[in-house]
CSV table of C-alpha atoms in Angstrom, one decimal:
chain,number,residue,atom,x,y,z
A,1,MET,CA,-11.5,-15.6,18.5
A,2,LYS,CA,-14.6,-16.4,16.8
A,3,MET,CA,-16.4,-14.4,19.7
A,4,LYS,CA,-14.8,-11.3,19.3
A,5,TRP,CA,-15.5,-11.4,15.3
A,6,LEU,CA,-18.9,-11.7,16.3
A,7,ARG,CA,-18.8,-8.8,18.5
A,8,ARG,CA,-16.9,-7.0,16.5
A,9,TYR,CA,-19.7,-7.1,14.2
A,10,LEU,CA,-22.5,-6.9,16.3
A,11,PHE,CA,-23.3,-3.5,15.2
A,12,PHE,CA,-23.2,-3.9,11.9
A,13,ALA,CA,-25.5,-7.0,11.9
A,14,VAL,CA,-28.2,-5.0,14.1
A,15,MET,CA,-27.9,-2.3,11.3
A,16,VAL,CA,-28.3,-4.9,8.5
A,17,LEU,CA,-31.6,-6.2,10.1
A,18,GLY,CA,-32.6,-3.0,10.8
A,19,LEU,CA,-32.4,-2.1,6.9
A,20,GLY,CA,-34.1,-5.7,6.0
A,21,ALA,CA,-36.9,-4.4,8.9
A,22,LEU,CA,-37.2,-1.3,6.8
A,23,ILE,CA,-37.3,-2.7,3.5
A,24,LEU,CA,-40.3,-5.4,4.7
A,25,LEU,CA,-42.0,-2.9,6.6
A,26,ARG,CA,-41.8,0.3,4.0
A,27,PRO,CA,-40.6,-0.9,1.0
A,28,THR,CA,-40.5,2.6,-0.4
A,29,MET,CA,-37.8,4.1,2.0
A,30,GLY,CA,-36.1,1.0,2.6
A,31,ARG,CA,-35.4,0.8,-1.6
A,32,LYS,CA,-34.2,3.9,-1.1
A,33,ALA,CA,-32.0,3.3,1.5
A,34,TRP,CA,-30.9,-0.1,0.0
A,35,ASP,CA,-29.8,2.0,-2.9
A,36,VAL,CA,-27.6,4.7,-1.0
A,37,THR,CA,-26.3,2.0,0.7
A,38,LEU,CA,-25.1,0.2,-1.8
A,39,TYR,CA,-23.9,2.8,-3.8
A,40,SER,CA,-22.0,4.2,-0.5
A,41,LEU,CA,-20.3,0.6,-0.4
A,42,LYS,CA,-19.3,0.6,-3.9
A,43,GLU,CA,-17.6,4.0,-3.2
A,44,MET,CA,-16.5,2.5,-0.2
A,45,LEU,CA,-14.7,-0.5,-2.1
A,46,LEU,CA,-13.6,2.0,-5.1
A,47,VAL,CA,-12.0,4.4,-3.3
A,48,ILE,CA,-10.4,3.1,0.0
A,49,PRO,CA,-7.8,0.2,-1.5
A,50,PRO,CA,-5.6,2.9,-3.0
A,51,ILE,CA,-5.2,4.9,0.5
A,52,PHE,CA,-4.6,1.6,2.5
A,53,VAL,CA,-1.7,0.6,0.0
A,54,LEU,CA,-0.2,3.8,0.2
A,55,LEU,CA,-0.8,4.0,3.5
A,56,GLY,CA,1.1,1.0,4.3
A,57,LEU,CA,3.7,2.3,1.8
A,58,LEU,CA,4.2,5.2,4.0
A,59,ASP,CA,4.2,3.0,7.0
A,60,VAL,CA,6.8,1.2,5.8
A,61,TRP,CA,9.3,3.0,3.7
A,62,VAL,CA,9.0,7.0,5.0
A,63,PRO,CA,11.3,6.8,8.2
A,64,ARG,CA,9.9,8.7,11.3
A,65,GLU,CA,13.2,10.9,11.5
A,66,LYS,CA,11.9,12.3,8.0
A,67,MET,CA,8.4,12.3,9.0
A,68,ILE,CA,8.9,14.3,11.8
A,69,ARG,CA,11.3,16.8,9.5
A,70,PHE,CA,8.5,17.7,7.4
A,71,MET,CA,5.2,17.4,9.8
A,72,GLY,CA,6.8,17.3,12.9
A,73,GLU,CA,6.8,20.1,15.8
A,74,GLY,CA,9.2,23.1,14.6
A,75,SER,CA,8.1,21.9,10.5
A,76,GLY,CA,6.7,25.4,10.9
A,77,LEU,CA,5.0,26.8,7.8
A,78,ARG,CA,6.2,23.7,5.6
A,79,GLY,CA,4.6,21.3,8.0
A,80,ILE,CA,1.5,23.5,7.8
A,81,LEU,CA,1.0,23.6,4.1
A,82,LEU,CA,1.8,19.7,3.5
A,83,ALA,CA,-0.7,19.1,5.9
A,84,TYR,CA,-3.0,21.2,4.2
A,85,PHE,CA,-2.2,19.6,0.7
A,86,LEU,CA,-2.4,16.2,1.6
A,87,GLY,CA,-5.7,16.5,2.9
A,88,ALA,CA,-7.0,18.6,0.1
A,89,ALA,CA,-5.1,15.7,-2.6
A,90,ALA,CA,-7.1,12.9,-0.8
A,91,ALA,CA,-10.0,11.3,-1.9
A,92,GLY,CA,-12.5,9.3,0.0
A,93,PRO,CA,-15.2,10.0,3.0
A,94,LEU,CA,-14.0,11.6,5.9
A,95,TYR,CA,-13.8,8.4,7.8
A,96,ALA,CA,-11.4,6.9,5.8
A,97,ALA,CA,-8.6,9.7,7.1
A,98,PHE,CA,-8.8,8.9,10.6
A,99,PRO,CA,-6.4,5.2,10.3
A,100,ILE,CA,-4.3,7.8,8.0
A,101,VAL,CA,-4.2,9.7,11.7
A,102,GLY,CA,-3.2,6.7,13.3
A,103,VAL,CA,0.2,6.1,11.1
A,104,PHE,CA,0.7,10.3,11.3
A,105,MET,CA,1.0,9.6,15.3
A,106,ARG,CA,3.5,7.2,15.1
A,107,LYS,CA,5.6,8.3,12.4
A,108,GLY,CA,6.0,11.7,14.9
A,109,VAL,CA,3.7,13.9,13.0
A,110,SER,CA,2.4,17.2,15.1
A,111,PHE,CA,-0.9,17.2,16.8
A,112,ARG,CA,-1.8,20.5,15.4
A,113,ASN,CA,-0.6,19.4,11.4
A,114,ILE,CA,-2.7,15.9,12.2
A,115,LEU,CA,-5.8,18.3,12.9
A,116,ILE,CA,-5.2,20.4,9.8
A,117,PHE,CA,-4.7,17.4,7.7
A,118,VAL,CA,-8.6,16.2,8.8
A,119,GLY,CA,-9.9,19.5,8.2
A,120,ALA,CA,-8.8,19.8,5.0
A,121,TRP,CA,-9.8,16.2,4.3
A,122,SER,CA,-13.3,17.1,5.7
A,123,THR,CA,-13.6,19.9,3.3
A,124,LEU,CA,-11.0,21.2,0.9
A,125,LYS,CA,-10.6,18.1,-1.5
A,126,ILE,CA,-9.7,19.4,-4.9
A,127,PRO,CA,-12.0,17.2,-6.8
A,128,MET,CA,-15.0,17.8,-4.3
A,129,PHE,CA,-14.9,21.5,-4.9
A,130,LEU,CA,-14.9,20.7,-8.6
A,131,PHE,CA,-17.5,19.3,-8.4
A,132,GLU,CA,-19.3,21.9,-5.7
A,133,LEU,CA,-17.8,24.2,-8.6
A,134,SER,CA,-20.2,22.6,-11.1
A,135,SER,CA,-23.1,22.4,-9.1
A,136,MET,CA,-23.2,25.3,-6.9
A,137,GLY,CA,-21.6,27.9,-8.8
A,138,MET,CA,-18.4,30.1,-8.3
A,139,ARG,CA,-19.9,32.4,-5.7
A,140,PHE,CA,-20.8,29.8,-3.7
A,141,ALA,CA,-17.7,27.3,-3.9
A,142,LEU,CA,-15.2,30.0,-3.9
A,143,THR,CA,-17.1,31.7,-0.6
A,144,ARG,CA,-16.9,28.6,1.2
A,145,LEU,CA,-12.9,28.0,0.1
A,146,LEU,CA,-12.2,31.2,0.9
A,147,LEU,CA,-14.0,30.7,4.6
A,148,ASP,CA,-12.4,27.1,4.7
A,149,ILE,CA,-8.6,27.5,4.5
A,150,PRO,CA,-8.2,30.1,7.3
A,151,GLY,CA,-11.5,28.7,9.3
A,152,ILE,CA,-9.4,25.3,9.5
A,153,LEU,CA,-6.4,26.7,10.9
A,154,LEU,CA,-8.1,28.8,13.3
A,155,MET,CA,-10.1,25.6,14.5
A,156,SER,CA,-7.1,23.4,14.4
A,157,LEU,CA,-5.2,26.1,16.8
A,158,ALA,CA,-8.5,26.1,18.9
A,159,LEU,CA,-8.9,23.0,19.5
A,160,LEU,CA,-4.9,22.4,20.4
A,161,ALA,CA,-5.3,25.3,23.0
A,162,ILE,CA,-8.0,23.6,25.0
A,163,LEU,CA,-6.4,20.5,24.9
A,164,PRO,CA,-3.6,19.7,27.5
A,165,ALA,CA,-0.1,18.2,26.8
A,166,ALA,CA,-0.5,15.0,28.7
A,167,GLU,CA,-3.8,14.4,26.6
A,168,VAL,CA,-2.4,14.6,23.5
A,169,GLN,CA,0.6,12.8,25.0
A,170,ALA,CA,-2.1,9.8,25.5
A,171,LEU,CA,-3.2,9.8,22.4
A,172,TYR,CA,0.5,9.5,20.9
A,173,ALA,CA,0.9,6.4,23.4
A,174,LYS,CA,-2.3,5.1,22.3
A,175,ALA,CA,-1.3,5.1,18.8
A,176,GLU,CA,2.3,3.3,19.5
A,177,GLU,CA,0.2,0.4,21.4
A,178,THR,CA,-2.0,-0.4,18.4
A,179,ASN,CA,1.0,-0.5,16.2
A,180,GLU,CA,1.5,-4.2,15.0
B,1,MET,CA,-14.2,10.1,-9.7
B,2,SER,CA,-10.9,10.4,-11.9
B,3,PHE,CA,-9.2,11.4,-9.2
B,4,THR,CA,-9.2,7.7,-7.7
B,5,TYR,CA,-7.9,6.6,-11.0
B,6,ILE,CA,-5.0,9.0,-9.8
B,7,PHE,CA,-4.8,7.3,-6.7
B,8,TYR,CA,-4.5,3.8,-8.3
B,9,ALA,CA,-2.3,5.0,-10.4
B,10,ILE,CA,0.1,6.3,-7.9
B,11,ALA,CA,-0.4,3.4,-5.6
B,12,ALA,CA,0.7,1.1,-8.3
B,13,ILE,CA,3.5,2.9,-9.3
B,14,LEU,CA,4.7,3.1,-5.7
B,15,LEU,CA,4.0,-0.7,-5.3
B,16,VAL,CA,6.0,-2.0,-8.2
B,17,VAL,CA,8.9,0.1,-7.0
B,18,SER,CA,8.8,-0.9,-3.2
B,19,ALA,CA,8.4,-4.2,-4.6
B,20,ILE,CA,11.3,-3.9,-6.8
B,21,LYS,CA,14.1,-2.6,-4.2
B,22,ASP,CA,12.4,-4.6,-1.5
B,23,ARG,CA,10.1,-7.8,-1.5
B,24,GLN,CA,10.1,-8.1,2.1
B,25,LYS,CA,9.2,-4.8,3.0
B,26,THR,CA,6.7,-4.6,0.2
B,27,LYS,CA,4.9,-7.5,1.4
B,28,ARG,CA,5.1,-5.9,5.3
B,29,ALA,CA,3.5,-2.8,3.8
B,30,LEU,CA,0.5,-4.8,2.5
B,31,LEU,CA,-0.2,-6.6,5.3
B,32,LYS,CA,-0.5,-3.4,6.9
B,33,ALA,CA,-2.5,-2.1,4.7
B,34,TRP,CA,-4.9,-4.9,5.0
B,35,LYS,CA,-4.8,-5.0,8.7
B,36,ALA,CA,-5.6,-1.4,9.1
B,37,PHE,CA,-8.0,-1.9,6.7
B,38,GLU,CA,-10.1,-5.3,8.3
B,39,ASN,CA,-9.6,-3.1,11.6
B,40,ILE,CA,-11.4,-0.7,10.8
B,41,LEU,CA,-14.0,-2.5,8.5
B,42,PRO,CA,-17.1,-3.2,11.0
B,43,GLN,CA,-17.2,0.5,12.1
B,44,PHE,CA,-16.8,1.4,8.0
B,45,LEU,CA,-19.7,-0.9,7.1
B,46,SER,CA,-22.1,-0.3,9.9
B,47,ILE,CA,-21.4,3.9,9.0
B,48,ILE,CA,-22.4,2.9,5.5
B,49,VAL,CA,-25.8,0.9,6.3
B,50,LEU,CA,-26.9,3.8,9.1
B,51,ALA,CA,-26.4,6.7,6.7
B,52,GLY,CA,-28.2,4.8,4.0
B,53,ILE,CA,-31.4,4.2,6.3
B,54,LEU,CA,-30.7,8.2,7.6
B,55,LEU,CA,-31.1,9.1,4.3
B,56,ALA,CA,-34.1,7.7,3.2
B,57,PHE,CA,-35.9,9.2,5.8
B,58,LEU,CA,-35.2,13.0,4.3
B,59,ASN,CA,-37.1,14.0,1.1
B,60,PRO,CA,-36.2,17.1,-0.7
B,61,GLN,CA,-39.6,18.6,-0.7
B,62,LEU,CA,-39.9,18.4,3.0
B,63,ILE,CA,-35.9,19.7,3.6
B,64,SER,CA,-36.5,22.4,1.4
B,65,GLN,CA,-39.9,23.1,3.3
B,66,ILE,CA,-37.9,23.6,6.6
B,67,ILE,CA,-34.8,24.9,5.0
B,68,GLY,CA,-36.8,27.7,2.9
B,69,ARG,CA,-35.6,31.0,2.2
B,70,GLN,CA,-37.6,32.6,5.0
B,71,SER,CA,-36.8,30.2,7.6
B,72,GLY,CA,-33.8,32.2,9.0
B,73,TRP,CA,-31.5,31.2,11.7
B,74,LEU,CA,-34.0,28.5,12.7
B,75,GLY,CA,-34.1,26.9,9.2
B,76,VAL,CA,-29.7,27.4,9.1
B,77,THR,CA,-30.0,25.3,12.1
B,78,GLY,CA,-32.3,23.1,11.1
B,79,ALA,CA,-29.7,22.3,7.9
B,80,ALA,CA,-26.6,22.4,10.0
B,81,LEU,CA,-28.6,19.6,12.0
B,82,VAL,CA,-29.6,17.5,9.1
B,83,GLY,CA,-25.9,17.8,7.5
B,84,SER,CA,-24.4,16.8,11.2
B,85,VAL,CA,-26.6,13.8,11.2
B,86,THR,CA,-26.4,12.5,7.4
B,87,LEU,CA,-23.1,11.3,5.8
B,88,ILE,CA,-23.9,11.7,2.1
B,89,PRO,CA,-20.9,10.4,-0.8
B,90,GLY,CA,-20.2,13.9,-2.4
B,91,PHE,CA,-21.3,12.6,-6.0
B,92,ILE,CA,-25.0,12.7,-4.4
B,93,ALA,CA,-24.2,15.5,-2.1
B,94,PHE,CA,-23.8,18.6,-4.4
B,95,PRO,CA,-27.0,17.5,-6.8
B,96,LEU,CA,-29.3,17.2,-3.7
B,97,ALA,CA,-28.1,20.8,-2.8
B,98,ALA,CA,-28.8,22.2,-6.3
B,99,LEU,CA,-32.2,20.5,-6.0
B,100,LEU,CA,-33.1,21.4,-2.6
B,101,LEU,CA,-31.9,24.7,-4.4
B,102,GLN,CA,-34.9,24.4,-7.1
B,103,ASN,CA,-37.2,23.2,-4.5
B,104,GLY,CA,-37.0,26.7,-2.8
B,105,ALA,CA,-34.4,26.1,0.0
B,106,GLY,CA,-32.7,29.7,1.0
B,107,THR,CA,-28.8,29.9,0.2
B,108,SER,CA,-27.5,30.3,3.7
B,109,GLN,CA,-29.6,27.3,4.6
B,110,ILE,CA,-27.8,25.5,1.7
B,111,GLY,CA,-24.4,26.8,3.1
B,112,ALA,CA,-24.8,25.5,6.5
B,113,PHE,CA,-25.6,22.2,5.3
B,114,ILE,CA,-23.2,21.4,2.7
B,115,SER,CA,-20.4,23.1,5.2
B,116,SER,CA,-21.9,20.8,8.2
B,117,LEU,CA,-22.3,17.6,6.2
B,118,MET,CA,-18.6,17.8,5.0
B,119,MET,CA,-16.9,19.1,8.4
B,120,VAL,CA,-19.2,17.2,11.2
B,121,GLY,CA,-19.8,13.2,11.2
B,122,VAL,CA,-22.1,12.2,14.4
B,123,VAL,CA,-22.4,9.2,12.6
B,124,THR,CA,-18.6,8.7,11.9
B,125,LEU,CA,-18.2,9.7,15.6
B,126,PRO,CA,-17.1,6.6,17.2
B,127,VAL,CA,-14.2,6.2,14.5
B,128,GLU,CA,-13.0,9.3,15.5
B,129,ILE,CA,-13.1,9.0,19.2
B,130,ARG,CA,-11.2,6.0,18.5
B,131,PHE,CA,-8.3,7.9,16.6
B,132,LEU,CA,-8.6,11.3,18.2
B,133,GLY,CA,-9.9,10.8,21.6
B,134,ARG,CA,-13.0,11.6,23.1
B,135,LYS,CA,-12.5,15.1,24.0
B,136,VAL,CA,-10.6,16.2,20.3
B,137,ALA,CA,-13.0,14.4,18.3
B,138,LEU,CA,-16.3,15.9,20.2
B,139,PHE,CA,-15.0,19.4,20.3
B,140,ARG,CA,-13.8,19.3,16.6
B,141,ASN,CA,-17.3,18.5,15.4
B,142,LEU,CA,-18.9,21.3,17.4
B,143,LEU,CA,-16.3,23.9,16.4
B,144,ALA,CA,-17.2,22.5,12.9
B,145,PHE,CA,-20.7,22.9,13.5
B,146,VAL,CA,-20.4,26.3,15.1
B,147,PHE,CA,-18.3,27.1,11.6
B,148,SER,CA,-21.4,26.1,9.6
B,149,PHE,CA,-23.2,29.3,10.7
B,150,LEU,CA,-20.4,31.6,9.8
B,151,VAL,CA,-20.5,30.0,6.6
B,152,ALA,CA,-24.5,30.6,6.2
B,153,LEU,CA,-23.8,34.0,7.6
B,154,VAL,CA,-21.0,34.9,5.0
B,155,ILE,CA,-22.8,33.1,2.1
B,156,GLY,CA,-26.1,35.2,3.2
B,157,ILE,CA,-24.1,38.5,2.7
B,158,VAL,CA,-22.3,37.5,-0.6
B,159,TYR,CA,-26.1,36.8,-2.0
B,160,ALA,CA,-27.5,39.2,-0.6
């Protein structure tokens, strides 16, 4: 048990040692790295709790059949739009989206919609768009938005096309296994 | 940031509704939430520290030189690469991008930088592989990387 814990946090420990070394050897850079790390840590601790609570509630309350109907195979345009919306309405860094993918798989959300969800989360987040609008200007933000919306769908379809169905099934089986 | 508070409000309301309807289920939901979080925590923490270290090696003057207006596709490539390997919180990223523009970076290059920054994640790849598998994760990032060149191209045309 203890060994397992140690192994899980080993890489993190190495990173912290690296950060410590940087602070000692290159104080200016180390200071900057420390500031950014602290900022990101605060961001994570602030943004992530409600996401995981919602994830837990979704897992417990929304039955698989309902999720399949809304976002599964054959959910059609409604499923696609819902995937876009859920991704865009999200808050938090991209890496927070991946644990949600695991729950989506167990709930029978189609792989296409999962890919759209991840794409929308990565670059269509509404708060980010508003922020981009104010710091980069209308022309820049709108150009990117208009490219991203079809781009996400096309990239998702391309990924789907190159991935054999058996591999998708294997991913879903793996998500099922990790369910506790 | 205000969106975060909306999320807190939604989560709190749903949690209360859930608790009124079924205490046992609510407990299970919270336990699942905690397990999912604890499960991924080591990787989250590693990402955060690694991203902090990587970002310390970048300074705006240097980046602006590499991805200046005259840097062309080489600059776009550089910008896309920098965007891919860095993980910058959104509320730092856009002010940084605006600062880079002021320091002489080209608009196309910044387009590639922003696009790859948001859509490509080299640092977060291990987490992505865990949930999406190696093949999907690699191809998704590769496609997103190529996509950032398209963004650069179109932004270049729009701003020409």
